[in-house]
Tab-separated table of C-alpha atoms in Angstrom:
chain	number	residue	atom	x	y	z
A	785	MET	CA	-24.778	-6.846	-2.893
A	786	LYS	CA	-22.140	-7.749	-0.284
A	787	LYS	CA	-18.786	-6.006	-0.860
A	788	LEU	CA	-15.541	-6.350	1.102
A	789	ASN	CA	-12.678	-3.839	1.182
A	790	PHE	CA	-9.753	-5.408	3.068
A	791	GLY	CA	-6.746	-3.449	4.285
A	792	CYS	CA	-8.814	-0.324	3.681
A	793	GLY	CA	-6.784	2.146	5.742
A	794	HIS	CA	-8.443	5.549	5.485
A	795	ARG	CA	-10.047	4.794	2.075
A	796	PHE	CA	-13.370	3.140	2.828
A	797	SER	CA	-16.997	3.420	1.793
A	798	SER	CA	-20.220	3.001	3.760
A	799	GLY	CA	-21.497	0.658	1.039
A	800	TRP	CA	-18.754	-1.872	1.839
A	801	ILE	CA	-17.630	-4.046	4.734
A	802	ASN	CA	-14.286	-2.438	5.509
A	803	ILE	CA	-11.616	-4.320	7.462
A	804	ASP	CA	-8.028	-3.611	8.460
A	805	PHE	CA	-5.481	-4.557	11.121
A	806	ASN	CA	-6.539	-1.576	13.225
A	807	SER	CA	-9.748	0.431	13.370
A	808	GLU	CA	-9.957	4.126	14.114
A	809	HIS	CA	-13.414	4.592	12.606
A	810	PRO	CA	-16.787	2.936	13.398
A	811	GLU	CA	-17.130	1.778	9.784
A	812	VAL	CA	-13.824	-0.132	9.871
A	813	ILE	CA	-13.663	-3.583	11.486
A	814	ALA	CA	-10.381	-4.517	13.150
A	815	HIS	CA	-9.104	-7.884	11.935
A	816	ASN	CA	-5.675	-9.497	11.707
A	817	LEU	CA	-5.273	-10.081	7.972
A	818	LEU	CA	-2.657	-12.751	8.679
A	819	GLN	CA	-5.583	-14.857	9.893
A	820	PRO	CA	-8.400	-16.286	7.732
A	821	LEU	CA	-11.069	-13.792	6.718
A	822	PRO	CA	-13.891	-13.936	9.300
A	823	TYR	CA	-16.620	-14.766	6.772
A	824	PRO	CA	-18.188	-17.967	5.450
A	825	LYS	CA	-17.647	-19.529	2.066
A	826	ASP	CA	-19.445	-17.930	-0.917
A	827	TYR	CA	-20.403	-14.829	1.070
A	828	PHE	CA	-19.323	-11.779	-0.970
A	829	ASP	CA	-20.226	-10.579	-4.444
A	830	VAL	CA	-17.192	-8.301	-4.673
A	831	ILE	CA	-13.822	-8.039	-2.917
A	832	TYR	CA	-11.491	-5.084	-3.352
A	833	SER	CA	-8.084	-4.167	-1.984
A	834	SER	CA	-5.644	-1.403	-2.893
A	835	HIS	CA	-1.901	-1.287	-2.161
A	836	VAL	CA	-2.129	-4.005	0.470
A	837	LEU	CA	-0.893	-7.245	-1.104
A	838	GLU	CA	2.675	-5.944	-1.566
A	839	HIS	CA	2.972	-5.559	2.203
A	840	PHE	CA	2.726	-9.342	2.641
A	841	SER	CA	5.332	-11.924	1.716
A	842	LYS	CA	4.791	-13.736	-1.578
A	843	ASP	CA	3.425	-16.858	0.149
A	844	THR	CA	1.259	-14.958	2.626
A	845	GLY	CA	-0.110	-12.801	-0.178
A	846	GLU	CA	-1.159	-15.914	-2.053
A	847	MET	CA	-2.851	-17.272	1.067
A	848	LEU	CA	-4.828	-14.032	1.309
A	849	VAL	CA	-5.928	-14.255	-2.334
A	850	LYS	CA	-7.017	-17.858	-1.642
A	851	GLU	CA	-9.110	-16.561	1.253
A	852	CYS	CA	-10.716	-14.061	-1.126
A	853	TYR	CA	-11.558	-16.924	-3.472
A	854	ARG	CA	-13.099	-18.887	-0.603
A	855	VAL	CA	-15.430	-16.137	0.609
A	856	LEU	CA	-16.440	-14.953	-2.875
A	857	LYS	CA	-19.649	-16.244	-4.418
A	858	PRO	CA	-19.394	-17.990	-7.802
A	859	GLN	CA	-19.207	-15.222	-10.430
A	860	GLY	CA	-17.946	-12.877	-7.700
A	861	ILE	CA	-15.300	-10.317	-8.636
A	862	LEU	CA	-11.906	-9.784	-7.016
A	863	ARG	CA	-10.197	-6.439	-7.757
A	864	ILE	CA	-6.620	-6.096	-6.513
A	865	VAL	CA	-4.586	-2.904	-6.945
A	866	VAL	CA	-0.821	-2.908	-6.355
A	867	PRO	CA	2.184	-0.774	-7.297
A	868	ASN	CA	3.227	-1.598	-10.856
A	869	LEU	CA	6.759	-2.997	-10.676
A	870	GLU	CA	7.123	-3.140	-14.455
A	871	ARG	CA	6.228	0.537	-14.839
A	872	THR	CA	8.798	1.580	-12.249
A	873	CYS	CA	11.490	-0.617	-13.797
A	874	ARG	CA	10.820	0.774	-17.277
A	875	GLU	CA	11.130	4.319	-15.945
A	876	TYR	CA	14.384	3.392	-14.201
A	877	LEU	CA	15.783	1.993	-17.457
A	878	ARG	CA	14.659	5.070	-19.396
A	879	LEU	CA	16.493	7.333	-16.978
A	880	ILE	CA	19.656	5.238	-16.748
A	881	ASP	CA	19.829	5.249	-20.554
A	882	SER	CA	19.754	9.050	-20.563
A	883	ILE	CA	21.742	9.638	-17.382
A	884	GLU	CA	24.020	12.217	-19.033
A	885	ASN	CA	21.026	14.522	-19.170
A	886	GLU	CA	20.799	16.746	-16.072
A	887	GLU	CA	17.026	16.340	-15.674
A	888	SER	CA	17.369	12.539	-15.949
A	889	ARG	CA	19.969	12.564	-13.171
A	890	LYS	CA	17.578	14.499	-10.938
A	891	GLN	CA	14.710	12.141	-11.681
A	892	TYR	CA	17.002	9.156	-11.153
A	893	GLU	CA	17.450	10.228	-7.524
A	894	TRP	CA	13.730	9.656	-7.011
A	895	ILE	CA	13.157	6.560	-9.155
A	896	ILE	CA	15.824	4.520	-7.363
A	897	ILE	CA	14.149	5.421	-4.058
A	898	GLU	CA	10.720	4.549	-5.457
A	899	LEU	CA	12.060	1.192	-6.633
A	900	ILE	CA	14.027	0.100	-3.565
A	901	ASP	CA	13.388	2.147	-0.423
A	902	GLN	CA	10.192	0.523	0.836
A	903	LEU	CA	11.767	-2.904	0.430
A	904	VAL	CA	14.850	-2.193	2.531
A	905	ARG	CA	14.186	0.719	4.889
A	906	THR	CA	14.639	0.172	8.626
A	907	GLU	CA	13.464	3.586	9.837
A	908	HIS	CA	9.997	5.121	9.591
A	909	GLY	CA	9.643	7.117	6.376
A	910	GLY	CA	12.952	5.841	5.006
A	911	LEU	CA	14.757	7.716	2.263
A	912	MET	CA	11.439	8.834	0.767
A	913	LYS	CA	10.745	11.131	3.683
A	914	THR	CA	14.314	12.483	3.582
A	915	TYR	CA	14.036	13.125	-0.168
A	916	TRP	CA	10.681	14.904	0.194
A	917	ARG	CA	12.093	17.244	2.828
A	918	GLN	CA	15.177	17.885	0.709
A	919	VAL	CA	13.304	18.922	-2.445
A	920	LEU	CA	10.970	21.101	-0.368
A	921	GLU	CA	13.868	22.847	1.342
A	922	ASN	CA	15.517	23.429	-2.056
A	923	ASN	CA	12.196	24.565	-3.571
A	924	ASP	CA	12.888	22.096	-6.381
A	925	GLU	CA	9.578	22.386	-8.229
A	926	SER	CA	10.528	20.067	-11.106
A	927	SER	CA	11.358	17.222	-8.696
A	928	ILE	CA	8.251	17.916	-6.616
A	929	ASN	CA	6.092	17.752	-9.746
A	930	TYR	CA	7.843	14.584	-10.957
A	931	VAL	CA	7.133	12.751	-7.703
A	932	GLN	CA	3.514	13.899	-7.664
A	933	ALA	CA	2.979	12.800	-11.268
A	934	ARG	CA	4.357	9.342	-10.505
A	935	THR	CA	2.772	8.741	-7.111
A	936	GLY	CA	-0.131	11.143	-6.665
A	937	VAL	CA	1.506	12.357	-3.439
A	938	ASN	CA	1.338	16.084	-2.748
A	939	ILE	CA	4.671	16.367	-0.948
A	940	LYS	CA	3.922	19.750	0.617
A	941	GLU	CA	0.640	18.540	2.114
A	942	GLU	CA	2.107	15.176	3.135
A	943	ILE	CA	5.000	16.708	5.076
A	944	ALA	CA	2.730	19.311	6.697
A	945	THR	CA	0.216	16.626	7.687
A	946	ASN	CA	2.918	14.345	9.099
A	947	ASN	CA	4.376	17.177	11.149
A	948	THR	CA	0.947	18.036	12.555
A	949	ASN	CA	-0.028	14.428	13.185
A	950	SER	CA	3.215	13.658	14.996
A	951	VAL	CA	2.229	16.209	17.636
A	952	LEU	CA	-1.476	15.384	17.715
A	953	GLN	CA	-0.854	11.640	17.917
A	954	LYS	CA	1.227	12.078	21.056
A	955	VAL	CA	-1.608	13.988	22.684
A	956	PHE	CA	-4.748	12.229	21.415
A	957	SER	CA	-3.832	8.775	20.142
A	958	ILE	CA	-4.122	6.896	23.448
A	959	ASN	CA	-7.541	5.348	23.814
A	960	GLN	CA	-8.923	2.153	25.266
A	961	ASN	CA	-8.195	0.131	22.131
A	962	LYS	CA	-4.573	1.260	21.913
A	963	LEU	CA	-3.483	1.427	25.531
A	964	LYS	CA	-2.260	-2.170	25.651
A	965	ASN	CA	-0.205	-1.681	22.481
A	966	LYS	CA	1.292	1.531	23.869
A	967	PHE	CA	2.705	-0.366	26.852
A	968	LYS	CA	3.897	-3.203	24.625
A	969	TYR	CA	5.780	-0.842	22.314
A	970	LEU	CA	7.201	1.055	25.270
A	971	TYR	CA	8.619	-2.197	26.596
A	972	ILE	CA	10.060	-3.096	23.165
A	973	ASP	CA	11.640	0.357	22.917
A	974	MET	CA	13.325	-0.122	26.298
A	975	VAL	CA	14.754	-3.446	25.149
A	976	LYS	CA	16.047	-1.853	21.925
A	977	ARG	CA	17.954	0.733	23.901
A	978	LEU	CA	20.001	-2.027	25.494
A	979	ILE	CA	21.527	-2.755	22.085
A	980	PRO	CA	24.615	-0.618	21.296
A	981	ARG	CA	23.759	2.311	19.011
A	982	TYR	CA	26.407	1.439	16.417
A	983	VAL	CA	24.714	-1.925	15.631
A	984	ARG	CA	21.127	-0.943	16.360
A	985	LYS	CA	20.210	0.094	12.804
A	986	SER	CA	21.505	-3.156	11.308
A	987	MET	CA	19.573	-5.277	13.799
A	988	ILE	CA	16.298	-3.444	14.415
A	989	ASP	CA	13.519	-2.449	12.060
A	990	GLU	CA	11.848	0.780	13.187
A	991	THR	CA	9.254	0.883	10.411
A	992	SER	CA	5.569	0.790	11.289
A	993	LEU	CA	3.115	-2.007	10.521
A	994	GLY	CA	2.316	-2.126	6.813
A	995	GLU	CA	4.984	0.414	5.859
A	996	LYS	CA	7.419	-1.858	4.037
A	997	HIS	CA	6.943	-3.762	0.817
A	998	LYS	CA	7.630	-7.495	1.107
A	999	TRP	CA	6.925	-8.378	-2.509
A	1000	MET	CA	6.201	-6.606	-5.790
A	1001	TYR	CA	4.026	-7.476	-8.772
A	1002	ASP	CA	3.898	-6.977	-12.515
A	1003	SER	CA	1.149	-8.025	-14.908
A	1004	TYR	CA	2.662	-11.486	-15.442
A	1005	SER	CA	3.090	-12.376	-11.759
A	1006	MET	CA	-0.332	-10.999	-10.842
A	1007	LYS	CA	-2.056	-12.912	-13.640
A	1008	THR	CA	-0.338	-16.169	-12.728
A	1009	LEU	CA	-1.253	-15.644	-9.058
A	1010	PHE	CA	-4.927	-15.222	-9.938
A	1011	GLU	CA	-4.749	-18.295	-12.194
A	1012	ARG	CA	-3.107	-20.497	-9.540
A	1013	VAL	CA	-5.824	-19.634	-7.048
A	1014	GLY	CA	-8.550	-20.447	-9.579
A	1015	PHE	CA	-9.824	-17.146	-10.958
A	1016	SER	CA	-10.868	-16.788	-14.582
A	1017	ASN	CA	-11.590	-13.875	-16.955
A	1018	ILE	CA	-8.521	-12.076	-15.613
A	1019	GLU	CA	-8.145	-8.524	-16.911
A	1020	PHE	CA	-5.950	-5.489	-16.315
A	1021	LEU	CA	-8.025	-2.326	-16.249
A	1022	ASP	CA	-7.498	1.230	-15.017
A	1023	ALA	CA	-8.598	3.409	-12.117
A	1024	HIS	CA	-11.842	4.384	-13.849
A	1025	THR	CA	-12.805	0.985	-15.270
A	1026	SER	CA	-14.174	-2.104	-13.540
A	1027	LYS	CA	-16.625	-4.958	-13.921
A	1028	ILE	CA	-17.910	-4.026	-10.465
A	1029	ILE	CA	-21.273	-2.307	-10.865
A	1030	ASN	CA	-21.060	1.471	-10.289
A	1031	PHE	CA	-17.436	1.193	-9.175
A	1032	SER	CA	-16.592	4.395	-11.054
A	1033	ASN	CA	-18.807	6.224	-8.540
A	1034	GLU	CA	-16.734	4.988	-5.597
A	1035	VAL	CA	-14.010	7.265	-4.234
A	1036	LEU	CA	-11.514	4.428	-3.924
A	1037	ASP	CA	-9.214	4.300	-6.949
A	1038	ILE	CA	-10.089	7.873	-7.876
A	1039	ASN	CA	-10.291	11.099	-5.887
A	1040	PRO	CA	-13.465	13.189	-5.509
A	1041	ASP	CA	-12.289	15.442	-8.367
A	1042	GLY	CA	-11.925	12.453	-10.693
A	1043	THR	CA	-8.119	12.299	-10.661
A	1044	VAL	CA	-6.387	8.965	-10.062
A	1045	TYR	CA	-5.607	8.326	-6.396
A	1046	LEU	CA	-2.403	6.327	-6.902
A	1047	PRO	CA	-1.036	6.802	-10.444
A	1048	GLY	CA	1.062	3.998	-11.855
A	1049	SER	CA	-0.864	1.232	-10.135
A	1050	LEU	CA	-1.662	-2.167	-11.583
A	1051	TYR	CA	-5.416	-2.885	-11.539
A	1052	CYS	CA	-6.257	-6.580	-11.811
A	1053	GLU	CA	-9.702	-8.175	-11.758
A	1054	GLY	CA	-10.739	-11.815	-11.893
A	1055	ILE	CA	-13.964	-13.770	-11.537
A	1056	LYS	CA	-14.571	-16.843	-9.407
A	1057	PRO	CA	-16.006	-19.397	-11.848
A	1058	ASN	CA	-19.142	-21.404	-11.247
A	1059	LYS	CA	-18.603	-24.756	-9.576
C-alpha cells in the first residue's frame, strides 16, 4: 500500500512517503507544496495531512486537494485534519455570553488569541507566545490547563524547548542544505533594517514559513471543498477512527500514550470514486 503524508513536519512514519517544504530527516522528502505533487496519476492508496491546509490560501488549498485527487487511486482515501473553526467560535460565544464570570474572562483572553492571532500576527510566535510566558510567570495553573485541554500544547515544555532550540539552532542549524537560505535571509534582514522602525511592523511580516493561518475550515466548508474536487463518501471522524487500514496504530493523530495529539481538530475523510 502506497501512503503519502504531505506537510508532515516532525510527525512522520516509516510506512509512509513523507514530504514537506524542508527536510531535516532522511525519511522526509523536501518538496515545494506550492508546486504539483511529484507523483503520477492514480499512484497512492492513501493520502494524509494534518494542520497543513489552513496555512495555504483558500484557492491554493483547493489546488492542493485537487492534486491529492489526481495522485490517488480510484477508491483511495484522503484524510485531512485542520483546526476546527466552528469549535473555536462556539467556545468564544460561550465565554462572551458568560463574560461577567471571572473564570470566563480569564479563558476569554486565550480564546480570542486562539481565534485570531495566527491569522494576523507579524512577529514569530505572536501573542500566543507572549500569553504562554505570561501565564507561566504568574503560575496561573487554571489558564495553563485550559490551553492544554484545548490545544494539546504543554506550555511549560514548549517554552523550555523553544528557549533551548533558539540557542542550539544558532550553533548547529547551518548545513549544506540550508547555507544558501541563510545568506538569502541575511540579505533580506539587512534590507528590512533600512525601513524606519516606527513603520517596520506594519510593513514587514517576521513570521516563519507555515506559521500563519491563511484560511480556516468548519465541517460545511471542508465537506463542500471535498465535493467540489470530486470526492465521495465524505465523513467526519475523530483522532482514533479512520477508514485507513490500521491507522489507529499510527502515531500521527494520537500520541504514543493514546491521547489526542491536537484536540479540537476537524478530521475529514473522502474517497476517490471509480472512473
